Amino acid sequence: MNAQELFRQGVIAIRDQKDLARGRELLIQSLKLDPRNDMAWLWLTHTTSDPVKRLELVERALRVNPNNEAALKLKARLQSAGQPPEPVSPPPAPAPDASSTALVETEQSASPVIEEPTAPALSASEAAPVTPSVIQPLKRKTIDEPVTPAERERIALLMDRADAYQQGGDIEQAIALWVEVLSIRVDHELALRNAAGHLWKLQYWDDARELIQRAIDAGTRVPTVYLTAIDMAERRGDTAWSTDLREKVATLSNPDEALVVKVADYYLGRGDTSTARRFLEQALAAHPHMPAALIKLGDMARDAGDSIEATRLYERAARTKAPGKVRKEVDKKLRTALPVLTDRERGNVWLAVREAMGVASLFLLLGWQDARLDLLALGPRRWLGVLVSLLGGYLLVTATSSPQQKPLAGWLGGTVPPPPPPEPPRGPLDPEPFRPPGHALQEPTELPLLPASARLMLALAGLVLLILAFILVFSQSLEWVGDHRPPYLPW
Amino acid sequence: MCLLVAILAYFLLILFISTFLYPMPVNDSGLVRYRTIPWATLSLIVINTTVFVLWIAPDLYGQQEGSIVMETTFEDYVGKINTYGFNEKVLRDGQGIMAFATLTSIFMHADFWHLFGNMVFLWAFGRRVEDACGSPRFFLFYLLAGMIANVGSVLLNPKLDTLPSIGASGAISGVMGAFLFLFPGAWVNCLWGVGLILRLPYALIRWLSAKEGYRFWRWTVPLPGWLLLIWFVAQSFLPSIETIRSNQEIQGVNHLAHLAGFLAAFTVFFFVRKDLLMRYLQGRSL
């Protein structure tokens, strides 16, 4: 039986058959399925004589539909009289054939989302006692507001009681207590998980969502809240909500990497690789320095057969100054992969000078030996040769391995090379494209590259300078080698 | 034909005995990052071998005209070593080809076993160092390490050395030191008789317990690179100390040059590829 039919039967039982107990039972069942039926809440006032409970039920109906005239009248009378009046007769009982229309109208008039309280499941026997705690508005407590010791004690007490109710099978009462905990601490992990989980099982989807969303809106950093919310949204097929949630997780001001990875894992577990990838890319666009997310995305690229992209992502992860464990993990993954060259290395002048110094040190050693291992006898000629070798080495290095130094490449008329064309997508079994050995993977560059003609000129100039340097540092040996005599044999 | 077979058998026997004494590295079990063909290492092996086979070996193993028994043309051989080997006295006195000898001596070897041992070590350790540097830079590093080894052996030894020194072992020591710096966690496959015997019981147990596909026998034993290299340094260090302490001329193996070459490995950081250097400085493995 659906909610509308239960409501109709409940009204008939109260109005026509005067069977209040059965009517209450039917109405409660109806409300379990559809807690936004304000008329059902109003008809429930007929089933109790307690004025306080009646007032609470009327307020509940008004929360769902503040324009419900019958509820407004009854509330006014209850408040003004100060004593229990007879309940106002609700609108005429729905006729069997007209009930659906009336209910549709009720649903349309109700606000789409319950604003304040949640509606836990109500058992027929405990409806009245449970309702007050449930409909009590939650205190808006922000995440950053610390819980006072008194509140902590209260939470512990409520949780214990809720546990006892849960073990006794009284889920409704337990839910009410968890909700009360949440009124103190909106993202209390255990209370939220239990309350939302049981509400979900009882098919109070909107209320479960309301609890979760409230914690999220308050800016909770509890990962399970987001994961639960995403799970709920996906199970309900609520694409808009799940998209919104993913965006929230991805753009959290203080991102939780583990949460990001878990969300991605959640979608991977569902076989939804594209959503997982999109989500990770979104998260990395907002926070580029998340090594675990980069590794996860790299793993996905690798699994998709794109080892090049995987390498790039691992390399990015390795450069984020990740903690030791993550660094070791990514280091292990990169051990057999091609290195990646980035603008940081391309544009660094000192790295190029370092290579030139290697060349110059070779010439210094040659000059030193030419000066018969007497450093003081090197003389200006050989020292000049060493300096010339430094310059020649630098020019040669610039022309060959470091043509994008900042700002040299810009001064010499370099232009930023166009990005390489995107590679066609490959399947996991497709072979990797051929790459010439000896080259690192090229990250997209924003640095100007020396034109080929300039590089050629620099290389030639460098070679000439190195030859000149050799002549300068090796002057004496060069003279001797042309007309050398065998050295004296010591034996 | 019989002579060739006899030479080959002799070679294998010596190799077998020598691998009992010292593990002979064959190759590095790690993958090279840039996947380059080690052109410089191969070229150096070819150059060294060519120099020896075409220039030194005929004098060393050649047969003099008219003689019945094999004997060396010793004078020519000694003359070449004396002229083109690195000799402190010759350098300081300004004789011969002077400082050019520092370059020529690196490509000369005294005999076949000298050449063979050096080339095996060059191949085992040079391949990966070259991959980390790139061929031209590796070649420069090799020359620099060789020259530092030559100069170092002269500077460390207080006694004026009048004997010539030849061989690529100083440069190769530098390559080995660079290997240790750059790849401290690498494992090297070695021919090692003792290791093979020690491994027999273990391999037998594994073979008996393995379900399928276990290779019972391997000719090589993987050993940690650092262990081999530290052992090599220790072997060079003690005789070097003895040479310095006793104030004697260096005779036989030039351990001082090995030690100096090994220390020259620091200069590899001038030549390592820049992206790998940045990785290294971040504490990541190459």
PDB file of N, CA, C and O in Angstrom, chain A residues 339-341 345, chain B residues 33-34 128-129 131-133 182-183 272-282 284-286:
ATOM      1  N   PRO A 339      62.459   9.463 -17.310  1.00  0.00           N
ATOM      2  CA  PRO A 339      62.415  10.708 -16.541  1.00  0.00           C
ATOM      3  C   PRO A 339      61.606  11.780 -17.286  1.00  0.00           C
ATOM      4  O   PRO A 339      61.391  11.673 -18.498  1.00  0.00           O
ATOM      5  N   VAL A 340      61.195  12.771 -16.531  1.00  0.00           N
ATOM      6  CA  VAL A 340      60.393  13.854 -17.106  1.00  0.00           C
ATOM      7  C   VAL A 340      61.166  15.160 -16.944  1.00  0.00           C
ATOM      8  O   VAL A 340      61.675  15.453 -15.869  1.00  0.00           O
ATOM      9  N   LEU A 341      61.241  15.890 -18.030  1.00  0.00           N
ATOM     10  CA  LEU A 341      61.960  17.165 -18.008  1.00  0.00           C
ATOM     11  C   LEU A 341      60.944  18.300 -17.906  1.00  0.00           C
ATOM     12  O   LEU A 341      60.000  18.372 -18.687  1.00  0.00           O
ATOM     13  N   GLU A 345      63.998  22.595 -14.779  1.00  0.00           N
ATOM     14  CA  GLU A 345      65.357  22.214 -15.175  1.00  0.00           C
ATOM     15  C   GLU A 345      65.764  22.888 -16.477  1.00  0.00           C
ATOM     16  O   GLU A 345      66.924  23.252 -16.649  1.00  0.00           O
TER      17      GLU A 345
ATOM     18  N   ARG B  33      67.447   4.239 -17.042  1.00  0.00           N
ATOM     19  CA  ARG B  33      66.297   5.144 -17.067  1.00  0.00           C
ATOM     20  C   ARG B  33      66.039   5.701 -18.461  1.00  0.00           C
ATOM     21  O   ARG B  33      64.916   5.800 -18.918  1.00  0.00           O
ATOM     22  N   TYR B  34      67.102   6.109 -19.125  1.00  0.00           N
ATOM     23  CA  TYR B  34      66.922   6.735 -20.435  1.00  0.00           C
ATOM     24  C   TYR B  34      66.936   5.715 -21.568  1.00  0.00           C
ATOM     25  O   TYR B  34      66.729   6.049 -22.699  1.00  0.00           O
ATOM     26  N   ARG B 128      75.324   1.983 -16.936  1.00  0.00           N
ATOM     27  CA  ARG B 128      74.256   2.730 -16.259  1.00  0.00           C
ATOM     28  C   ARG B 128      74.690   4.162 -15.919  1.00  0.00           C
ATOM     29  O   ARG B 128      73.868   5.079 -15.932  1.00  0.00           O
ATOM     30  N   VAL B 129      75.955   4.328 -15.616  1.00  0.00           N
ATOM     31  CA  VAL B 129      76.447   5.688 -15.366  1.00  0.00           C
ATOM     32  C   VAL B 129      76.337   6.506 -16.646  1.00  0.00           C
ATOM     33  O   VAL B 129      75.939   7.674 -16.631  1.00  0.00           O
ATOM     34  N   ASP B 131      74.163   6.070 -18.945  1.00  0.00           N
ATOM     35  CA  ASP B 131      72.751   6.380 -19.146  1.00  0.00           C
ATOM     36  C   ASP B 131      72.352   7.605 -18.324  1.00  0.00           C
ATOM     37  O   ASP B 131      71.530   8.408 -18.754  1.00  0.00           O
ATOM     38  N   ALA B 132      72.946   7.726 -17.141  1.00  0.00           N
ATOM     39  CA  ALA B 132      72.601   8.860 -16.282  1.00  0.00           C
ATOM     40  C   ALA B 132      73.260  10.150 -16.745  1.00  0.00           C
ATOM     41  O   ALA B 132      72.793  11.233 -16.401  1.00  0.00           O
ATOM     42  N   CYS B 133      74.326  10.028 -17.516  1.00  0.00           N
ATOM     43  CA  CYS B 133      75.058  11.234 -17.948  1.00  0.00           C
ATOM     44  C   CYS B 133      74.770  11.601 -19.405  1.00  0.00           C
ATOM     45  O   CYS B 133      74.773  12.780 -19.753  1.00  0.00           O
ATOM     46  N   LEU B 182      75.547   7.246  -7.437  1.00  0.00           N
ATOM     47  CA  LEU B 182      74.276   7.451  -8.127  1.00  0.00           C
ATOM     48  C   LEU B 182      73.273   6.329  -7.857  1.00  0.00           C
ATOM     49  O   LEU B 182      72.073   6.568  -7.797  1.00  0.00           O
ATOM     50  N   PHE B 183      73.765   5.112  -7.714  1.00  0.00           N
ATOM     51  CA  PHE B 183      72.854   3.966  -7.552  1.00  0.00           C
ATOM     52  C   PHE B 183      73.258   3.139  -6.331  1.00  0.00           C
ATOM     53  O   PHE B 183      73.669   1.982  -6.470  1.00  0.00           O
ATOM     54  N   VAL B 272      76.154  14.643 -14.746  1.00  0.00           N
ATOM     55  CA  VAL B 272      74.858  13.952 -14.718  1.00  0.00           C
ATOM     56  C   VAL B 272      73.802  14.821 -15.390  1.00  0.00           C
ATOM     57  O   VAL B 272      73.851  16.045 -15.300  1.00  0.00           O
ATOM     58  N   ARG B 273      72.855  14.188 -16.051  1.00  0.00           N
ATOM     59  CA  ARG B 273      71.767  14.943 -16.681  1.00  0.00           C
ATOM     60  C   ARG B 273      71.059  15.791 -15.627  1.00  0.00           C
ATOM     61  O   ARG B 273      70.893  15.354 -14.493  1.00  0.00           O
ATOM     62  N   LYS B 274      70.601  16.943 -16.060  1.00  0.00           N
ATOM     63  CA  LYS B 274      70.102  17.897 -15.073  1.00  0.00           C
ATOM     64  C   LYS B 274      68.836  17.409 -14.374  1.00  0.00           C
ATOM     65  O   LYS B 274      68.663  17.642 -13.171  1.00  0.00           O
ATOM     66  N   ASP B 275      67.964  16.722 -15.095  1.00  0.00           N
ATOM     67  CA  ASP B 275      66.742  16.256 -14.426  1.00  0.00           C
ATOM     68  C   ASP B 275      67.070  15.173 -13.398  1.00  0.00           C
ATOM     69  O   ASP B 275      66.470  15.113 -12.321  1.00  0.00           O
ATOM     70  N   LEU B 276      68.044  14.340 -13.739  1.00  0.00           N
ATOM     71  CA  LEU B 276      68.439  13.302 -12.784  1.00  0.00           C
ATOM     72  C   LEU B 276      69.157  13.912 -11.577  1.00  0.00           C
ATOM     73  O   LEU B 276      68.994  13.430 -10.450  1.00  0.00           O
ATOM     74  N   LEU B 277      69.918  14.966 -11.828  1.00  0.00           N
ATOM     75  CA  LEU B 277      70.589  15.629 -10.706  1.00  0.00           C
ATOM     76  C   LEU B 277      69.550  16.194  -9.734  1.00  0.00           C
ATOM     77  O   LEU B 277      69.697  16.064  -8.507  1.00  0.00           O
ATOM     78  N   MET B 278      68.507  16.799 -10.280  1.00  0.00           N
ATOM     79  CA  MET B 278      67.465  17.352  -9.411  1.00  0.00           C
ATOM     80  C   MET B 278      66.771  16.244  -8.621  1.00  0.00           C
ATOM     81  O   MET B 278      66.445  16.413  -7.460  1.00  0.00           O
ATOM     82  N   ARG B 279      66.546  15.128  -9.288  1.00  0.00           N
ATOM     83  CA  ARG B 279      65.965  13.975  -8.574  1.00  0.00           C
ATOM     84  C   ARG B 279      66.889  13.551  -7.440  1.00  0.00           C
ATOM     85  O   ARG B 279      66.442  13.290  -6.325  1.00  0.00           O
ATOM     86  N   TYR B 280      68.154  13.488  -7.758  1.00  0.00           N
ATOM     87  CA  TYR B 280      69.143  13.019  -6.775  1.00  0.00           C
ATOM     88  C   TYR B 280      69.176  13.957  -5.574  1.00  0.00           C
ATOM     89  O   TYR B 280      69.204  13.519  -4.422  1.00  0.00           O
ATOM     90  N   LEU B 281      69.140  15.261  -5.864  1.00  0.00           N
ATOM     91  CA  LEU B 281      69.205  16.235  -4.779  1.00  0.00           C
ATOM     92  C   LEU B 281      67.944  16.194  -3.920  1.00  0.00           C
ATOM     93  O   LEU B 281      67.957  16.615  -2.771  1.00  0.00           O
ATOM     94  N   GLN B 282      66.867  15.708  -4.487  1.00  0.00           N
ATOM     95  CA  GLN B 282      65.633  15.567  -3.701  1.00  0.00           C
ATOM     96  C   GLN B 282      65.614  14.270  -2.897  1.00  0.00           C
ATOM     97  O   GLN B 282      64.606  13.953  -2.254  1.00  0.00           O
ATOM     98  N   ARG B 284      65.739  11.261  -4.197  1.00  0.00           N
ATOM     99  CA  ARG B 284      65.041  10.184  -4.906  1.00  0.00           C
ATOM    100  C   ARG B 284      66.055   9.321  -5.635  1.00  0.00           C
ATOM    101  O   ARG B 284      67.139   9.771  -5.987  1.00  0.00           O
ATOM    102  N   SER B 285      65.655   8.080  -5.879  1.00  0.00           N
ATOM    103  CA  SER B 285      66.580   7.189  -6.572  1.00  0.00           C
ATOM    104  C   SER B 285      66.565   7.493  -8.062  1.00  0.00           C
ATOM    105  O   SER B 285      65.552   7.908  -8.615  1.00  0.00           O
ATOM    106  N   LEU B 286      67.708   7.271  -8.693  1.00  0.00           N
ATOM    107  CA  LEU B 286      67.806   7.570 -10.127  1.00  0.00           C
ATOM    108  C   LEU B 286      67.323   6.394 -10.963  1.00  0.00           C
ATOM    109  O   LEU B 286      67.370   5.282 -10.559  1.00  0.00           O
TER     110      LEU B 286
END
